Amino acid sequence: MDSRYILDKSSVRTRVVGVGSGGADPCRAGRSVLHDSRVTPVEKNGTVPAFTHGPVLYKFVVDVGGSAAEVDGGQTSAKGNGLSPGGRISQDGEKTGRGDQKDIGSTGILKRASPTHCPGINGQLRGCFMHLDISNPGKQAELANSFRAAQVQNVPQTERQPLPSSHIPVPRNRKPSGHADKEVMAATVLTSLSTSPLVLYPTSASTVPEPANRAWKEVLSASYSSSTSGNWSWDASDQSVPSTPSPPLSNDTNKNFLLSPHGDDISEDVTESTHFMFEDPIPRKRKNSMKVMFKCLWKNCEKVLSTSSGIQRHIRTVHLGRNSDSDYSDGEEDFYYSEIEVNMDSLTEGLSSLTPTSPTTAGPPPVFPSPLTDVPHSDHINMNGSQTPAPTLLSQSAPSTLCHIRTDHAYQATAPVSVPVGPELAGLGSGNGTRPGTGTGNGISVSWQSPTVIFKGTPGPVTHIRTVSIGEKRQPTANTLTTVTKNHALITPPAKSVPGTRKPRGEAKKCRKVYGMEKRDMWCTACRWKKACQRFTD
DNA sequence: AGTGCCGGGTG
DNA sequence: CACCCGGCACT
């Protein structure tokens, strides 16, 4: 794993250009191969990676040192042998400060990049804005050339710095299936621009089917050709555009949003690697109690689900209006949710607070009197005392960052219990939650010491009863006895009497003693049944 | 070991 | 619920 991470880390800086073809689910495909994509030697050498062949699907203008140049992201010549000029710009991070990858390039972009702004590498190209102008593919070659010229002009060959985010990782093989798909692709491009190094990382070389190619052009031109002014911005107001579902991209959600596209069923793994690549030490130290939840980033939607599939389905059905039964996912949902970490201890406490009695802690009620509470009863104290607003917290506004809800109480006592916290949490899941089969994986395992120890028996209650003891025990007709019994019931938990709470042996002779074994038939039934003697009670 | 009886199983 | 019994605590 570690080695893989290392490799991944080095590969973070690569930018994959071009549109591949292949899997039916480009986004997923891109993610799934994310870790395996790495810089090919070819790319490192400055030539165009093999996978860049194929028709040009996009281009953009990079403002270099004040002069703008439009660049091909790929090539129009299309015959797949991709050594296009445009391809050159596809190596960015590789040429730059490789030694300190985490301070520059992809990491910075990933962490802070806004959709409109492209932080430069090593201070260069700061403030470069990306302009999408795909509407005129015919000019691409020319533009590419001009860009190349501009690039040479402005930057000496030896110092030529890569152009950050100058590649749009385009998901491969989008199904050109209509407007919705266009939107998907548009969203993909937009998101990719802000998260380019890690997200949507198509790997292998493959030519783009012509339909897909066309679809891309159409999509991009249709969606963004209106922004001819150049500076491509995407602010909240754009969400009003009816045909383009847009996630809320507020600043605070953006950070999470950047992490969001990794939410698959292997989210844990992906998350780990992602954080690793982000040099974020926190996740590695994630406690077991920290549960990754998935929060919908759609505007005014605070939906939080425990599974990525759930949130994807939610987004797909609720926000994207997709067919709910279809499991087909083009990956667009990935852009509209983010991971959050929730302390599951809190959640379980929240759950337990809703439960009248913990089944296995059936022992003493929390109001157990002090004589019996000479035990590590912290669990119970916490259970009553710290009613953290866990569910409320989640339901009101799931924090987009970390949800640190402190609790110490777990839900079950005896064994590690898997508590499916997904949709039930704070009423978060409204039916479209987890798919069958994902539930267990999303449950949490909480285990702690069995509280049976807690109530194990000091003879406290016994002594107590002895002092009040009345002649007959367990005689329903004896008022005093019933009183005692009631007191006993108050003191001892309604459930099992624990060893130590055992009733003291009666001092009266019992049927057995009186009649002996020979006359067992003369015994009271209780004695016969080895129950407390009903005839000779204490 | 003998005794008392609790808890649980069975019908 | 009646009946029975394993098992435990106490003597």
XYZ file of C-alpha atoms (C1' of nucleotides) in Angstrom:
560
model
C 0.000 0.000 0.000
C 2.603 2.412 0.963
C 4.522 1.899 -2.118
C 1.457 2.437 -4.046
C 0.778 5.603 -2.246
C 4.183 6.789 -3.032
C 3.674 6.077 -6.602
C 0.377 7.751 -6.494
C 1.823 10.714 -4.918
C 4.253 11.129 -7.664
C 1.580 10.672 -10.136
C -0.569 13.280 -8.667
C 1.112 15.806 -10.671
C 0.334 14.357 -13.955
C -2.365 15.672 -16.053
C -4.109 13.508 -18.378
C -5.265 15.063 -21.484
C -7.606 13.818 -23.948
C -10.740 11.970 -24.024
C -10.564 8.336 -23.850
C -13.025 5.797 -24.684
C -13.708 2.738 -22.840
C -15.749 2.100 -19.834
C -19.347 2.814 -19.723
C -18.844 4.900 -16.683
C -16.138 7.309 -17.425
C -16.017 8.941 -14.103
C -15.822 5.782 -12.255
C -13.391 4.411 -14.643
C -11.277 7.407 -14.193
C -11.368 7.147 -10.494
C -10.841 3.519 -10.372
C -7.667 3.778 -12.252
C -6.631 6.821 -10.426
C -4.054 5.143 -8.395
C -2.610 3.339 -11.233
C -2.215 6.264 -13.434
C 1.128 7.609 -13.252
C 3.447 9.527 -15.302
C 4.571 7.655 -18.201
C 8.114 8.055 -19.272
C 6.907 9.373 -22.488
C 5.164 12.164 -20.843
C 8.051 12.920 -18.657
C 10.195 13.326 -21.629
C 8.011 15.992 -22.838
C 6.389 14.208 -25.610
C 2.806 13.694 -25.794
C 1.495 10.796 -23.928
C 0.108 8.128 -25.985
C -3.273 8.608 -24.611
C -3.606 12.009 -25.967
C -4.315 10.921 -29.381
C -7.662 11.413 -30.606
C -9.620 14.339 -31.664
C -9.479 17.495 -29.776
C -12.350 17.889 -27.527
C -11.505 21.007 -25.780
C -9.185 23.825 -25.699
C -8.647 26.699 -23.485
C -6.990 29.946 -23.249
C -4.321 30.469 -20.759
C -3.394 33.901 -19.856
C 0.325 33.814 -19.715
C 1.932 36.849 -18.431
C -0.781 39.021 -19.644
C -0.954 37.643 -23.094
C -3.527 35.138 -23.706
C -3.216 32.169 -25.851
C -5.624 29.577 -26.697
C -4.465 26.123 -26.559
C -5.585 22.879 -27.786
C -6.056 20.363 -25.201
C -5.523 17.742 -27.731
C -5.579 17.814 -31.390
C -7.897 18.012 -34.193
C -5.925 16.006 -36.545
C -7.443 13.138 -34.888
C -5.713 10.253 -36.240
C -4.707 9.225 -32.957
C -1.052 9.610 -33.103
C -1.198 12.319 -30.810
C 2.033 14.140 -30.960
C 0.332 17.376 -31.207
C 1.711 20.663 -30.136
C -1.086 20.985 -27.788
C 0.015 17.885 -26.181
C 3.068 19.555 -24.969
C 1.283 21.651 -22.562
C 0.011 18.593 -21.037
C 3.026 18.091 -19.001
C 2.962 20.507 -16.257
C 3.980 19.427 -12.881
C 6.439 17.060 -14.234
C 8.796 19.712 -15.173
C 8.508 21.747 -12.135
C 9.791 21.433 -8.730
C 9.410 17.842 -8.410
C 11.186 17.924 -5.201
C 8.540 19.741 -3.374
C 5.439 18.506 -4.787
C 3.246 19.219 -1.969
C 3.695 22.889 -2.034
C 3.003 23.467 -5.573
C 1.001 22.395 -8.383
C -1.569 19.866 -7.895
C -1.754 19.935 -4.219
C -2.295 23.570 -4.068
C -4.779 23.417 -6.742
C -6.622 20.712 -5.156
C -6.737 22.305 -1.861
C -7.614 25.763 -2.703
C -8.408 26.108 -6.278
C -11.548 27.765 -7.134
C -13.308 26.851 -10.254
C -12.307 30.008 -11.907
C -8.872 30.564 -10.796
C -5.855 28.600 -11.499
C -3.029 29.076 -9.133
C 0.216 29.071 -10.825
C 3.068 26.848 -10.203
C 6.012 28.233 -8.444
C 4.505 31.566 -8.582
C 4.306 31.618 -12.246
C 1.161 31.875 -14.114
C -0.463 33.129 -11.071
C -3.774 34.443 -11.854
C -4.122 32.704 -15.047
C -7.619 32.225 -16.044
C -8.847 29.471 -18.074
C -11.100 30.054 -20.894
C -13.087 27.409 -22.383
C -13.823 27.969 -25.932
C -14.600 24.858 -27.661
C -17.114 26.213 -29.944
C -14.775 26.652 -32.772
C -12.762 23.572 -33.247
C -11.568 24.672 -36.547
C -9.342 27.199 -35.016
C -7.741 24.875 -32.665
C -4.667 24.039 -34.550
C -4.023 27.614 -35.219
C -4.638 28.561 -31.696
C -2.396 25.864 -30.544
C 0.323 27.193 -32.629
C -0.200 30.654 -31.407
C -0.131 29.476 -27.925
C 3.029 27.673 -28.470
C 4.510 30.751 -29.866
C 3.310 32.750 -26.952
C 4.661 30.276 -24.584
C 8.046 30.322 -26.144
C 7.921 33.984 -26.177
C 7.218 34.440 -22.604
C 9.133 31.693 -21.056
C 12.510 30.521 -22.001
C 12.575 27.001 -23.045
C 14.559 25.886 -20.117
C 12.363 27.596 -17.675
C 9.189 26.770 -19.246
C 6.886 25.931 -16.558
C 4.067 23.633 -16.868
C 0.722 25.140 -17.070
C -1.242 24.070 -14.155
C -4.561 22.710 -14.828
C -3.994 23.192 -18.418
C -5.330 19.806 -18.994
C -8.790 18.830 -18.610
C -9.066 15.302 -17.507
C -11.912 14.358 -19.568
C -13.787 11.298 -18.708
C -13.692 8.719 -21.279
C -16.445 7.412 -23.326
C -19.288 9.472 -22.189
C -22.420 8.193 -23.553
C -23.594 10.844 -25.864
C -27.076 10.334 -24.772
C -28.689 13.657 -24.771
C -28.856 16.770 -22.840
C -28.523 15.297 -19.443
C -25.311 13.795 -20.480
C -24.121 17.045 -21.744
C -24.754 18.537 -18.447
C -22.907 15.765 -16.882
C -19.971 16.300 -19.041
C -20.052 19.979 -18.501
C -20.071 19.492 -14.828
C -17.302 17.050 -15.176
C -15.194 19.499 -17.026
C -15.868 22.224 -14.592
C -15.057 20.128 -11.677
C -12.058 18.713 -13.324
C -10.687 22.120 -13.850
C -10.697 22.771 -10.218
C -9.581 19.411 -9.127
C -7.717 18.405 -12.131
C -4.841 16.352 -10.872
C -6.704 13.815 -8.951
C -10.109 13.650 -10.216
C -11.274 11.941 -13.247
C -8.123 10.545 -14.372
C -8.470 8.720 -17.552
C -5.495 6.663 -18.186
C -5.021 4.609 -21.127
C -4.820 5.701 -24.639
C -7.925 5.330 -26.526
C -9.531 7.103 -29.277
C -12.692 8.872 -28.754
C -15.657 7.699 -30.584
C -16.875 10.294 -32.861
C -20.232 10.598 -31.183
C -18.609 11.244 -27.917
C -16.398 13.752 -29.458
C -19.267 15.538 -30.962
C -21.141 15.392 -27.792
C -18.369 17.075 -26.007
C -18.212 19.819 -28.466
C -21.858 20.330 -28.333
C -21.964 20.295 -24.663
C -19.218 22.652 -24.119
C -20.222 25.047 -26.733
C -23.794 24.957 -25.719
C -23.066 25.425 -22.114
C -20.279 27.843 -22.156
C -19.934 29.465 -25.458
C -21.964 32.283 -24.127
C -19.153 33.219 -21.874
C -17.219 34.719 -24.648
C -15.750 37.286 -22.408
C -13.093 34.850 -21.584
C -12.884 34.749 -17.908
C -14.741 31.722 -17.073
C -16.418 32.052 -13.814
C -18.870 29.947 -12.042
C -20.510 31.533 -9.155
C -23.560 30.779 -7.242
C -25.734 32.797 -9.477
C -25.073 30.391 -12.219
C -27.083 27.891 -10.411
C -30.119 29.609 -11.585
C -29.459 28.359 -15.016
C -32.161 25.832 -15.287
C -30.528 23.466 -17.629
C -27.347 23.180 -15.719
C -27.609 21.667 -12.338
C -24.963 23.179 -10.260
C -23.744 22.278 -6.903
C -23.405 24.966 -4.374
C -19.878 26.010 -4.564
C -19.540 28.150 -1.591
C -16.117 28.595 -0.249
C -16.524 26.426 2.708
C -18.004 23.626 0.844
C -15.477 23.873 -1.811
C -12.836 22.249 0.156
C -14.936 19.282 0.695
C -16.216 19.466 -2.695
C -12.799 18.990 -3.958
C -12.596 15.824 -2.103
C -15.969 14.726 -2.965
C -15.627 12.996 -6.222
C -14.071 10.052 -4.670
C -17.049 8.772 -2.974
C -17.535 5.324 -4.096
C -18.100 2.201 -2.272
C -14.435 2.021 -1.761
C -14.560 5.386 -0.269
C -12.521 4.439 2.672
C -9.629 3.386 0.629
C -9.917 6.192 -1.748
C -10.270 8.640 0.992
C -7.217 7.382 2.627
C -5.201 7.670 -0.445
C -6.631 11.012 -1.203
C -5.711 12.376 2.094
C -2.376 10.871 1.760
C -1.856 12.633 -1.422
C -3.059 15.778 0.127
C -0.566 15.366 2.846
C -3.301 15.566 5.287
C -2.288 13.781 8.421
C -5.679 13.737 9.928
C -7.245 10.845 8.145
C -4.417 8.554 8.902
C -5.156 9.055 12.488
C -8.780 8.731 12.060
C -10.232 7.009 14.957
C -12.387 4.051 14.579
C -15.232 6.099 15.758
C -14.954 8.434 12.890
C -17.378 7.545 10.246
C -17.301 8.957 6.806
C -20.584 10.304 5.827
C -21.587 11.819 2.575
C -23.251 15.119 2.434
C -25.185 16.402 -0.444
C -23.830 19.678 -1.597
C -26.813 20.629 -3.541
C -28.068 23.985 -2.656
C -30.392 23.920 0.268
C -30.010 20.239 0.549
C -28.421 19.068 3.704
C -28.882 15.463 3.022
C -26.310 13.336 4.686
C -26.102 9.695 4.022
C -23.774 7.108 5.189
C -22.970 5.593 1.891
C -21.698 7.065 -1.239
C -24.060 4.963 -3.179
C -26.862 6.310 -1.133
C -25.918 9.860 -1.671
C -25.329 9.210 -5.271
C -28.715 7.763 -5.599
C -30.150 10.649 -3.722
C -28.529 13.121 -6.005
C -29.352 11.150 -9.004
C -32.966 10.845 -8.215
C -33.725 13.978 -6.314
C -31.532 16.536 -7.912
C -30.691 15.170 -11.250
C -34.003 13.653 -11.921
C -32.595 10.437 -13.073
C -34.308 7.183 -13.049
C -34.213 5.904 -9.566
C -34.166 2.246 -10.339
C -31.398 2.541 -12.742
C -28.128 2.042 -11.122
C -26.457 3.582 -14.021
C -24.261 6.315 -12.854
C -22.339 8.570 -15.062
C -20.519 9.947 -12.149
C -22.072 13.310 -12.090
C -23.439 12.686 -8.678
C -19.945 12.583 -7.447
C -19.671 16.263 -7.849
C -22.570 17.063 -5.715
C -21.660 15.479 -2.519
C -18.734 15.514 -0.241
C -17.427 13.414 2.488
C -17.712 14.440 6.023
C -16.441 12.692 9.014
C -18.711 12.075 11.843
C -17.873 10.790 15.196
C -19.941 7.741 15.422
C -19.762 7.582 19.116
C -21.862 10.625 19.145
C -24.263 9.234 16.740
C -24.664 6.070 18.578
C -25.223 7.982 21.683
C -27.820 9.930 19.942
C -29.424 6.749 18.948
C -29.186 5.258 22.328
C -30.736 8.241 23.904
C -33.769 7.432 21.900
C -33.803 3.943 23.188
C -35.513 3.485 26.495
C -33.301 0.755 27.711
C -30.263 -0.651 26.293
C -31.126 -4.263 25.783
C -28.003 -5.760 27.101
C -27.465 -3.303 29.827
C -30.676 -4.419 31.236
C -29.220 -4.209 34.618
C -29.668 -1.278 36.821
C -31.410 1.711 35.533
C -29.275 4.764 35.275
C -30.795 6.104 38.411
C -29.231 3.373 40.316
C -28.714 4.285 43.893
C -25.293 4.949 45.074
C -24.739 1.787 47.089
C -24.734 -0.169 43.941
C -22.887 2.227 41.834
C -19.515 1.483 43.103
C -18.803 0.439 39.654
C -17.396 1.937 36.548
C -20.658 3.398 35.544
C -19.293 6.094 33.401
C -21.237 4.759 30.533
C -24.456 5.360 32.205
C -23.545 8.666 33.495
C -22.636 9.742 30.084
C -25.687 8.251 28.704
C -27.791 10.463 30.802
C -25.618 13.358 31.369
C -24.248 14.192 28.036
C -27.070 14.222 25.702
C -25.115 15.662 22.942
C -27.156 16.988 20.173
C -25.742 14.597 17.735
C -28.763 13.969 15.637
C -29.753 17.529 15.795
C -26.408 18.566 14.693
C -26.596 16.378 11.756
C -30.075 17.098 10.812
C -29.936 20.790 11.194
C -26.882 21.410 9.251
C -24.424 18.767 8.713
C -21.144 20.484 9.008
C -19.276 20.354 5.855
C -16.061 19.685 7.549
C -15.746 17.520 10.527
C -18.533 16.580 12.714
C -16.972 16.180 16.032
C -19.678 15.103 18.266
C -18.454 13.879 21.485
C -19.939 11.002 23.206
C -18.729 8.072 25.081
C -21.702 5.945 24.978
C -22.054 3.137 22.627
C -25.190 1.488 21.755
C -24.774 -2.049 22.720
C -22.862 -3.625 25.417
C -22.147 -7.248 25.024
C -20.556 -7.691 21.738
C -19.328 -5.510 19.026
C -22.460 -4.307 17.510
C -22.927 -3.195 14.044
C -25.182 -0.253 14.010
C -26.309 0.770 10.637
C -26.300 4.436 11.066
C -26.945 5.369 7.566
C -30.348 6.542 6.637
C -31.718 6.332 10.071
C -29.459 8.968 11.348
C -31.473 11.867 12.396
C -33.989 10.994 9.851
C -31.508 11.661 7.183
C -32.312 8.778 5.052
C -35.669 9.088 3.536
C -35.993 5.902 1.751
C -33.490 6.354 -0.938
C -30.649 5.556 1.270
C -28.443 2.637 1.103
C -28.655 -0.067 -1.304
C -29.011 -3.502 0.048
C -25.679 -4.895 0.726
C -24.086 -1.642 1.535
C -25.559 -1.471 4.924
C -23.195 -3.612 6.807
C -20.269 -1.956 5.346
C -21.495 1.310 6.569
C -22.364 0.250 9.970
C -20.107 0.966 12.762
C -18.683 -1.450 15.105
C -18.783 -0.393 18.619
C -17.521 -2.539 21.332
C -16.789 -1.973 24.894
C -16.599 -3.859 28.036
C -19.538 -5.771 28.983
C -21.395 -3.951 31.653
C -22.240 -7.135 33.356
C -19.219 -6.472 35.393
C -20.778 -3.329 36.454
C -23.616 -4.856 38.253
C -21.809 -7.762 39.509
C -22.480 -8.244 42.847
C -21.589 -6.544 45.835
C -23.960 -7.903 48.380
C -25.273 -4.461 48.890
C -28.863 -5.163 48.063
C -28.704 -8.316 49.998
C -27.713 -6.643 53.141
C -30.277 -4.078 52.573
C -32.976 -6.615 52.282
C -31.872 -8.476 55.249
C -32.295 -5.457 57.399
C -35.807 -5.069 56.237
C -36.444 -8.673 55.982
C -39.765 -9.913 56.981
C -40.765 -13.308 57.944
C -42.240 -14.558 54.818
C -40.603 -13.940 51.609
C -42.378 -13.860 48.379
C -45.747 -14.234 49.836
C -48.001 -12.292 47.617
C -50.435 -11.862 50.406
C -48.007 -10.320 52.764
C -48.180 -6.577 52.441
C -44.936 -5.957 54.074
C -43.364 -8.428 51.889
C -44.718 -6.869 48.810
C -43.404 -3.620 50.014
C -40.064 -5.101 50.415
C -40.331 -6.689 47.095
C -41.199 -3.421 45.567
C -38.289 -1.805 47.178
C -36.194 -4.530 45.937
C -37.510 -4.048 42.524
C -36.723 -0.445 42.736
C -33.269 -1.068 43.810
C -32.434 -3.910 41.599
C -32.934 -3.623 37.964
C -36.020 -5.160 36.571
C -33.978 -7.557 34.626
C -31.861 -10.353 35.758
C -30.837 -10.339 39.249
C -27.173 -10.421 39.139
C -25.085 -12.684 41.193
C -24.870 -11.040 44.526
C -28.387 -9.851 44.551
C -29.423 -13.322 45.360
C -31.873 -13.593 48.115
C -30.474 -14.807 51.351
C -31.304 -18.251 52.305
C -34.316 -18.522 54.428
C -33.804 -19.561 57.903
C -36.963 -21.572 58.235
C -36.917 -25.237 57.549
C -38.149 -26.141 54.203
C -40.231 -28.909 52.912
C -37.226 -30.876 52.157
C -35.991 -30.703 55.656
C -39.374 -31.255 57.104
C -40.502 -34.129 55.034
C -37.301 -35.416 53.744
C -36.629 -36.845 50.392
C -38.844 -39.821 51.090
C -41.946 -37.743 51.318
C -41.167 -35.552 48.469
C -44.721 -35.641 47.292
C -45.609 -33.808 50.434
C -43.414 -30.948 49.521
C -44.832 -27.817 48.261
C -44.725 -27.533 44.585
C -42.155 -24.849 44.794
C -39.864 -27.089 46.690
C -40.497 -29.806 44.231
C -39.605 -27.510 41.474
C -36.647 -26.260 43.243
C -38.237 -22.940 43.664
C -38.478 -20.924 46.763
C -40.465 -22.791 49.263
C -43.946 -21.504 49.560
C -44.857 -23.415 52.625
C -42.167 -22.558 55.006
C -41.153 -19.163 54.159
C -38.767 -17.089 56.080
C -22.023 -32.252 50.482
C -26.421 -30.611 51.466
C -29.727 -27.156 50.818
C -32.310 -23.282 48.832
C -33.695 -21.306 44.896
C -32.875 -18.590 40.572
C -33.118 -18.799 35.793
C -34.324 -21.021 31.923
C -36.267 -24.745 29.047
C -40.239 -27.349 27.633
C -44.944 -28.484 26.705
C -48.573 -21.541 33.529
C -47.041 -25.937 35.321
C -43.317 -28.617 35.455
C -38.651 -29.640 35.418
C -33.779 -29.091 35.860
C -28.974 -26.940 35.601
C -26.372 -24.437 38.212
C -25.032 -21.330 41.753
C -24.633 -19.560 46.476
C -24.863 -20.429 50.988
C -24.399 -23.399 55.033
